[in-house]
mmCIF file of C-alpha atoms in Angstrom:
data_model
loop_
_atom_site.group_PDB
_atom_site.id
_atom_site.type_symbol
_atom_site.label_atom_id
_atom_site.label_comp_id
_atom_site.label_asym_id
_atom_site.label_seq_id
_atom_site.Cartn_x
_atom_site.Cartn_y
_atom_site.Cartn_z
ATOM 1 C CA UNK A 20 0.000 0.000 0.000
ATOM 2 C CA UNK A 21 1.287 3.267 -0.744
ATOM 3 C CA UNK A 22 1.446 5.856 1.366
ATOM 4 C CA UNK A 23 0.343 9.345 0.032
ATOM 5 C CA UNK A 24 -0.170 12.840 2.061
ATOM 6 C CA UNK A 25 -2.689 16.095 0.795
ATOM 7 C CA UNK A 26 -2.300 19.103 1.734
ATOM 8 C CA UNK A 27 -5.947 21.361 2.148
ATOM 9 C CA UNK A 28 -4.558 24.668 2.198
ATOM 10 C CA UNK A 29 -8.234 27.070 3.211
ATOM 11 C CA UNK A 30 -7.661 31.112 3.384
ATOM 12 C CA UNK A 31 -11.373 31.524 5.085
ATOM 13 C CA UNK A 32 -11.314 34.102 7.333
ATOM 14 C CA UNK A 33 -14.776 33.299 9.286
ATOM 15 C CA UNK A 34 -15.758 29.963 11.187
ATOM 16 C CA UNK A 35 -17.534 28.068 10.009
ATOM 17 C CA UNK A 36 -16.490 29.132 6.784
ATOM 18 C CA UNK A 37 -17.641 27.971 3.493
ATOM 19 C CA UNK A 38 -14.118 28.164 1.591
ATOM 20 C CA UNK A 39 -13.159 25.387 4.767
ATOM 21 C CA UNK A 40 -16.443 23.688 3.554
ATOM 22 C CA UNK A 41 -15.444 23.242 -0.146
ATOM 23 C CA UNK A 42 -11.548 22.487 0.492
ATOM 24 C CA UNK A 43 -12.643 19.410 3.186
ATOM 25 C CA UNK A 44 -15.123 18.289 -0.051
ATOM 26 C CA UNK A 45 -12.420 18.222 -2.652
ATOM 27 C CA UNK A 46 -9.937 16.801 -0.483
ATOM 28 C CA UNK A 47 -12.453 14.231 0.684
ATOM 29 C CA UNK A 48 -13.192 13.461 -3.006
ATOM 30 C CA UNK A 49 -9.062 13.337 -3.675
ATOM 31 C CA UNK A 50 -8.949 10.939 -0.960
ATOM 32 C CA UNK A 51 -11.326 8.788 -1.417
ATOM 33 C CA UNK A 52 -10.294 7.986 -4.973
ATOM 34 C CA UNK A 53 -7.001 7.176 -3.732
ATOM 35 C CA UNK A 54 -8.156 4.749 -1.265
ATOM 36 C CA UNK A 55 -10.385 3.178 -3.681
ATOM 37 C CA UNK A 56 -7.066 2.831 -5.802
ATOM 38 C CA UNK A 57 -5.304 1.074 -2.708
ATOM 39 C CA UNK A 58 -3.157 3.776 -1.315
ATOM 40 C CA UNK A 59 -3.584 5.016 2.265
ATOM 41 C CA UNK A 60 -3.906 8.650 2.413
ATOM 42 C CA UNK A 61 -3.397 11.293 5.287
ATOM 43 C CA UNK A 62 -5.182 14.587 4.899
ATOM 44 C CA UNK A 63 -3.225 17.822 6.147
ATOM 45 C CA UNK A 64 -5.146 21.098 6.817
ATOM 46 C CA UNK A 65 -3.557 23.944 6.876
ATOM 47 C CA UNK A 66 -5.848 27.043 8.013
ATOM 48 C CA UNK A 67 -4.135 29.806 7.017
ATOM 49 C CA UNK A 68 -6.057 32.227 9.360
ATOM 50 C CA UNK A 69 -4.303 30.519 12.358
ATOM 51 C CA UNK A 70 -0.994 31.725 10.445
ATOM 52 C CA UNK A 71 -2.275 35.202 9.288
ATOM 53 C CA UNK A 72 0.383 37.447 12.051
ATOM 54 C CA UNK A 73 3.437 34.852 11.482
ATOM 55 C CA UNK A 74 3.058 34.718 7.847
ATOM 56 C CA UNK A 75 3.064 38.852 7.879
ATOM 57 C CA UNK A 76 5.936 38.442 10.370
ATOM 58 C CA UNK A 77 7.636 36.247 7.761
ATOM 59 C CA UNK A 78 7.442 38.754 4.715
ATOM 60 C CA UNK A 79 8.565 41.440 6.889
ATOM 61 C CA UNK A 80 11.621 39.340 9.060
ATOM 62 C CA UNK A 81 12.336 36.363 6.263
ATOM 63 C CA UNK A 82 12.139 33.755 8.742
ATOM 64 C CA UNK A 83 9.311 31.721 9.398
ATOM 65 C CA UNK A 84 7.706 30.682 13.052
ATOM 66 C CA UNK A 85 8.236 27.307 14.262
ATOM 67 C CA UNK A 86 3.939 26.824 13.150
ATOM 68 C CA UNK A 87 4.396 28.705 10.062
ATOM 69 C CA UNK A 88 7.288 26.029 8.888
ATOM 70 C CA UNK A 89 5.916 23.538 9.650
ATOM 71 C CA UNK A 90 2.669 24.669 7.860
ATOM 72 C CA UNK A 91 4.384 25.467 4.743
ATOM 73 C CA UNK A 92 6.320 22.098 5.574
ATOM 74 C CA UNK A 93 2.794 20.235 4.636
ATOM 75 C CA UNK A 94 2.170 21.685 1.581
ATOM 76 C CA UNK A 95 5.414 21.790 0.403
ATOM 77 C CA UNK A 96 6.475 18.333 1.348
ATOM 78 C CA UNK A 97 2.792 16.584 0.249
ATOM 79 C CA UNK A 98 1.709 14.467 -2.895
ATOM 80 C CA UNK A 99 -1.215 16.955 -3.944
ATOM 81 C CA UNK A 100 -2.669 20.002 -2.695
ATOM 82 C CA UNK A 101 -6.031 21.741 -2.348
ATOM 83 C CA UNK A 102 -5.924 25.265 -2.156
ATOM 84 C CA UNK A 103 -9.408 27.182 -2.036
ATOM 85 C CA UNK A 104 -9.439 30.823 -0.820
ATOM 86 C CA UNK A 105 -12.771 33.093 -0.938
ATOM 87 C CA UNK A 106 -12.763 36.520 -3.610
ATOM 88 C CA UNK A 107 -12.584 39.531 -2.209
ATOM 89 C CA UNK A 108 -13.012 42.213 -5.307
ATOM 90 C CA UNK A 109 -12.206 39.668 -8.136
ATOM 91 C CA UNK A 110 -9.126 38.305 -6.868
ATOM 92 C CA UNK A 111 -8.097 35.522 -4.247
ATOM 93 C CA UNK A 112 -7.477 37.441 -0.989
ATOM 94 C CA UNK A 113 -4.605 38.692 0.612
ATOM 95 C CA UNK A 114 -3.831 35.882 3.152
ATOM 96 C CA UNK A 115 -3.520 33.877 0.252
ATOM 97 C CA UNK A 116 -1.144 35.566 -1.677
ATOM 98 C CA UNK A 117 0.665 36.309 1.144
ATOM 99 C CA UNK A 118 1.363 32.644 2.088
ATOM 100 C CA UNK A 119 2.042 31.542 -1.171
ATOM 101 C CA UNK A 120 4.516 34.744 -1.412
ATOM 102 C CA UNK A 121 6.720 32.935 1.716
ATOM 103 C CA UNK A 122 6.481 29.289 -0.324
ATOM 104 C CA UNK A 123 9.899 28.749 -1.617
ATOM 105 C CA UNK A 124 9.894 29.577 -5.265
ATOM 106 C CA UNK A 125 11.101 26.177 -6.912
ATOM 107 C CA UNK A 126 8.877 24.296 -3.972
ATOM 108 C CA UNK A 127 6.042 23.740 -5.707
ATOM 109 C CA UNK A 128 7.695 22.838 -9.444
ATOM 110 C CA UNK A 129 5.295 19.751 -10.862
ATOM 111 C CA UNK A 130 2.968 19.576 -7.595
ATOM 112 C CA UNK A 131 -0.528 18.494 -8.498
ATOM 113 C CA UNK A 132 -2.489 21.819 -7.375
ATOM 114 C CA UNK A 133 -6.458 21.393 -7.261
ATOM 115 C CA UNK A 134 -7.615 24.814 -7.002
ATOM 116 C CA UNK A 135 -11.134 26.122 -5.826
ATOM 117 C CA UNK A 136 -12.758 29.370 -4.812
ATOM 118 C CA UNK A 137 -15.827 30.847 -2.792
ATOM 119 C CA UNK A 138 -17.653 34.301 -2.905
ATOM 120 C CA UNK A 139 -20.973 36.005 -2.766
ATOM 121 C CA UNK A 140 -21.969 35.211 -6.276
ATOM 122 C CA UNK A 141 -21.381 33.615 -9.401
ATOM 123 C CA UNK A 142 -19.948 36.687 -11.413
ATOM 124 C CA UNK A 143 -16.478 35.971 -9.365
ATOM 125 C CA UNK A 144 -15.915 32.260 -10.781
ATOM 126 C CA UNK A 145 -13.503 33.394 -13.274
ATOM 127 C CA UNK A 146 -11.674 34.804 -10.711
ATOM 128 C CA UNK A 147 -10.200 31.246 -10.656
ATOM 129 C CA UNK A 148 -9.345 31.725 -14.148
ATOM 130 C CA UNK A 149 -7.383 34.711 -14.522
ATOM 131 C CA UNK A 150 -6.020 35.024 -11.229
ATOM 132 C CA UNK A 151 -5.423 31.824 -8.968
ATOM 133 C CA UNK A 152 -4.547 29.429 -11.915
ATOM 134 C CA UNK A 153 -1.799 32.291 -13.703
ATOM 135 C CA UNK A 154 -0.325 32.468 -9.628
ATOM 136 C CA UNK A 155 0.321 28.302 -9.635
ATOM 137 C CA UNK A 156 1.112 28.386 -13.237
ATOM 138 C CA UNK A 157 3.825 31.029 -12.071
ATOM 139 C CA UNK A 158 5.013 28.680 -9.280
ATOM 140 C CA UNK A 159 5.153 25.385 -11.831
ATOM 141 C CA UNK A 160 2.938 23.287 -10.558
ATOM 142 C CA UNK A 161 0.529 21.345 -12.174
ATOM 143 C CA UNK A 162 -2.766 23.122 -11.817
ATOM 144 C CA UNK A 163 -5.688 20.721 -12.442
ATOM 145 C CA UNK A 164 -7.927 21.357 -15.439
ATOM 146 C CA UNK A 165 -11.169 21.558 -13.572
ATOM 147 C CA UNK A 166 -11.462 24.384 -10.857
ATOM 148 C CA UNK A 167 -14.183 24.447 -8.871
ATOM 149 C CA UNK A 168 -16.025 26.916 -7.442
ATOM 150 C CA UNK A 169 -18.835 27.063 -5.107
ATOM 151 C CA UNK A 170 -21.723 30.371 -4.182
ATOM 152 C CA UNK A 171 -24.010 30.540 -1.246
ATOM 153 C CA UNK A 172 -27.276 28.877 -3.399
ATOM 154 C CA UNK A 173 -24.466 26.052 -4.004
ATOM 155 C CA UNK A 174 -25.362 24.794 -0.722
ATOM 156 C CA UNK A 175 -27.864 22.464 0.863
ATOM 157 C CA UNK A 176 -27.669 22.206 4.286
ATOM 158 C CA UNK A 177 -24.179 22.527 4.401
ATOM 159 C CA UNK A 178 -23.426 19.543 1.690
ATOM 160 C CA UNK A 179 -22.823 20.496 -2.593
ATOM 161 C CA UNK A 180 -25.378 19.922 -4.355
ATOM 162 C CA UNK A 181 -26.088 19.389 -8.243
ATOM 163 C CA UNK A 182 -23.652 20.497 -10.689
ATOM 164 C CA UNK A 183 -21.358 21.521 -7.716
ATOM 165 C CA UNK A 184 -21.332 18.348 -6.426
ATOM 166 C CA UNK A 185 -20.546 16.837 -9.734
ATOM 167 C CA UNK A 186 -17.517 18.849 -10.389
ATOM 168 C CA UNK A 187 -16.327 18.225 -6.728
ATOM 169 C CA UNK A 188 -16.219 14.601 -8.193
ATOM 170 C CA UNK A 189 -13.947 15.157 -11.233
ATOM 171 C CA UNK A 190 -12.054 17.477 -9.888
ATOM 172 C CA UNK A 191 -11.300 14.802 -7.063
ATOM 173 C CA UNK A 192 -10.511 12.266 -9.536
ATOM 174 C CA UNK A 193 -8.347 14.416 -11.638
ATOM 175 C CA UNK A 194 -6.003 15.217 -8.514
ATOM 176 C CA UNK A 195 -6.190 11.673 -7.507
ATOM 177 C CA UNK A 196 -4.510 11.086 -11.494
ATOM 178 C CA UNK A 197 -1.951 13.335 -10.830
ATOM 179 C CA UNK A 198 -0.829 11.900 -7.649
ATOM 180 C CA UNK A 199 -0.487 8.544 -8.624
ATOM 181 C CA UNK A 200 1.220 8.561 -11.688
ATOM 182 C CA UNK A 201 3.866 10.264 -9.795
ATOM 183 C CA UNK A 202 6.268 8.577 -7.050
ATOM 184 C CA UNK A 203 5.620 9.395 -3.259
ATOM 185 C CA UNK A 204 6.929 12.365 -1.772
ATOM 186 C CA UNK A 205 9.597 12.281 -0.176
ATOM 187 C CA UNK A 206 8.812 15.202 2.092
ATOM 188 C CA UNK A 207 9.697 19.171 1.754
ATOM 189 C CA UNK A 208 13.425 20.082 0.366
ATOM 190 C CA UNK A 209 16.401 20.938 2.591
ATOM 191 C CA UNK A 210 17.286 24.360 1.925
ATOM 192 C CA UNK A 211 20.535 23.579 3.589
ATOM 193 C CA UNK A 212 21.364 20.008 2.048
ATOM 194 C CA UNK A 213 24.714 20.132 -0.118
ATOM 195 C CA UNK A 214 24.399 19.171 -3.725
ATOM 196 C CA UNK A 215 27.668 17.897 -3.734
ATOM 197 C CA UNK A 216 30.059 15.568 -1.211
ATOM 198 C CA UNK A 217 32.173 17.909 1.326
ATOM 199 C CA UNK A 218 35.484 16.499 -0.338
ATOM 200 C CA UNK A 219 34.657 17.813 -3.583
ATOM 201 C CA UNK A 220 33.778 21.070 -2.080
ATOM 202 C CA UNK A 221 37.411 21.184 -0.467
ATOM 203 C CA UNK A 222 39.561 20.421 -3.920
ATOM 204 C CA UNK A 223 37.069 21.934 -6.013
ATOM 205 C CA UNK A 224 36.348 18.809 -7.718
ATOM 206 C CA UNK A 225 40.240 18.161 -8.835
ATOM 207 C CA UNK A 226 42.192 15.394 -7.325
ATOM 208 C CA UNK A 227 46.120 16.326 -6.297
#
């Protein structure tokens, strides 16, 4: 059985919040696929409201909290990630950007990225589009073809319903492709591991 870990990365700023409610649904879909496939999966939230002072602290310092690393720890260091944040005047809000701004830049190259959004109405689903896909796209990763995103008539009693519910599904299955065709993760990159053996860094690579 193989062992494979998702990361849910929500930038809802209420509780209960519905951009929580849609990244546990995708993930759930994600994860269920995989088990149905024989792997054993391990979900790993990452709220980024409980991170909102140390990630500002980070942009202004350039060193992460001992919570903040090992948050971006999970998402860096995971098979797949869900990454949902609500839109706030077109865009994905600034909590979100602002964590992905302290991600390591090469972290996320070839990462299977389901993304999904939230907001008032339908009008802000291309949001997804022209905003959160171009910032993944930036970072390299893989960015799923089907987004999903969810408004309040979405919702029956807390559960998707319909269509929504429908492209929870796919867009569960598609990150569940992703990850498997791809070998486990091996966790998140050393920034201080040495690319080469300590006695070619002494002769420079020669030998005497």
């Amino acid at each position: 059985m193989t062992r494979r870990t998702l990361a849910v990365v929500s930038a809802g700023l209420s509780q209960p919040s519905s951009t929580r409610l849609l990244a546990d649904q995708l993930a759930a879909a994600a994860r269920d696929e995989l088990v149905r496939r024989g792997d054993e999966v391990e979900l790993r939230v990452v709220e980024l409201r409980d991170h909102a002072h140390d990630v500002v602290n980070n942009l202004l310092t350039g060193f992460p909290s001992t919570e903040l690393r090992a948050a971006l720890d999970a998402v860096t260091g995971a098979d797949g990630i869900v990454a949902v944040t609500p839109i706030f005047n077109a865009s994905y809000n600034g909590l979100f950007k602002s964590f992905f701004d302290v991600v390591d830049a090469q972290a996320l190259v070839d990462r299977p990225v389901l993304i999904g959004a939230t907001g008032g109405t339908a009008r802000h689903s291309l949001a997804l589009e022209h905003a959160v896909r171009p910032m993944f796209g930036y970072l390299r990763a893989v960015v799923l073809p089907t987004s999903v995103f969810a408004a309040p008539e979405d919702w029956s009693g807390g559960t998707a319903e319909g269509a929504l519910r429908s492209r929870i599904q796919r867009a569960g299955r598609e990150l569940a492709d992703q990850v498997d065709r791809r070998p486990p993760a091996t966790g998140p990159a050393d920034p201080f591991a040495l690319t080469t053996d300590f006695a070619e860094l002494l002769g420079g690579g020669r030998e005497d």
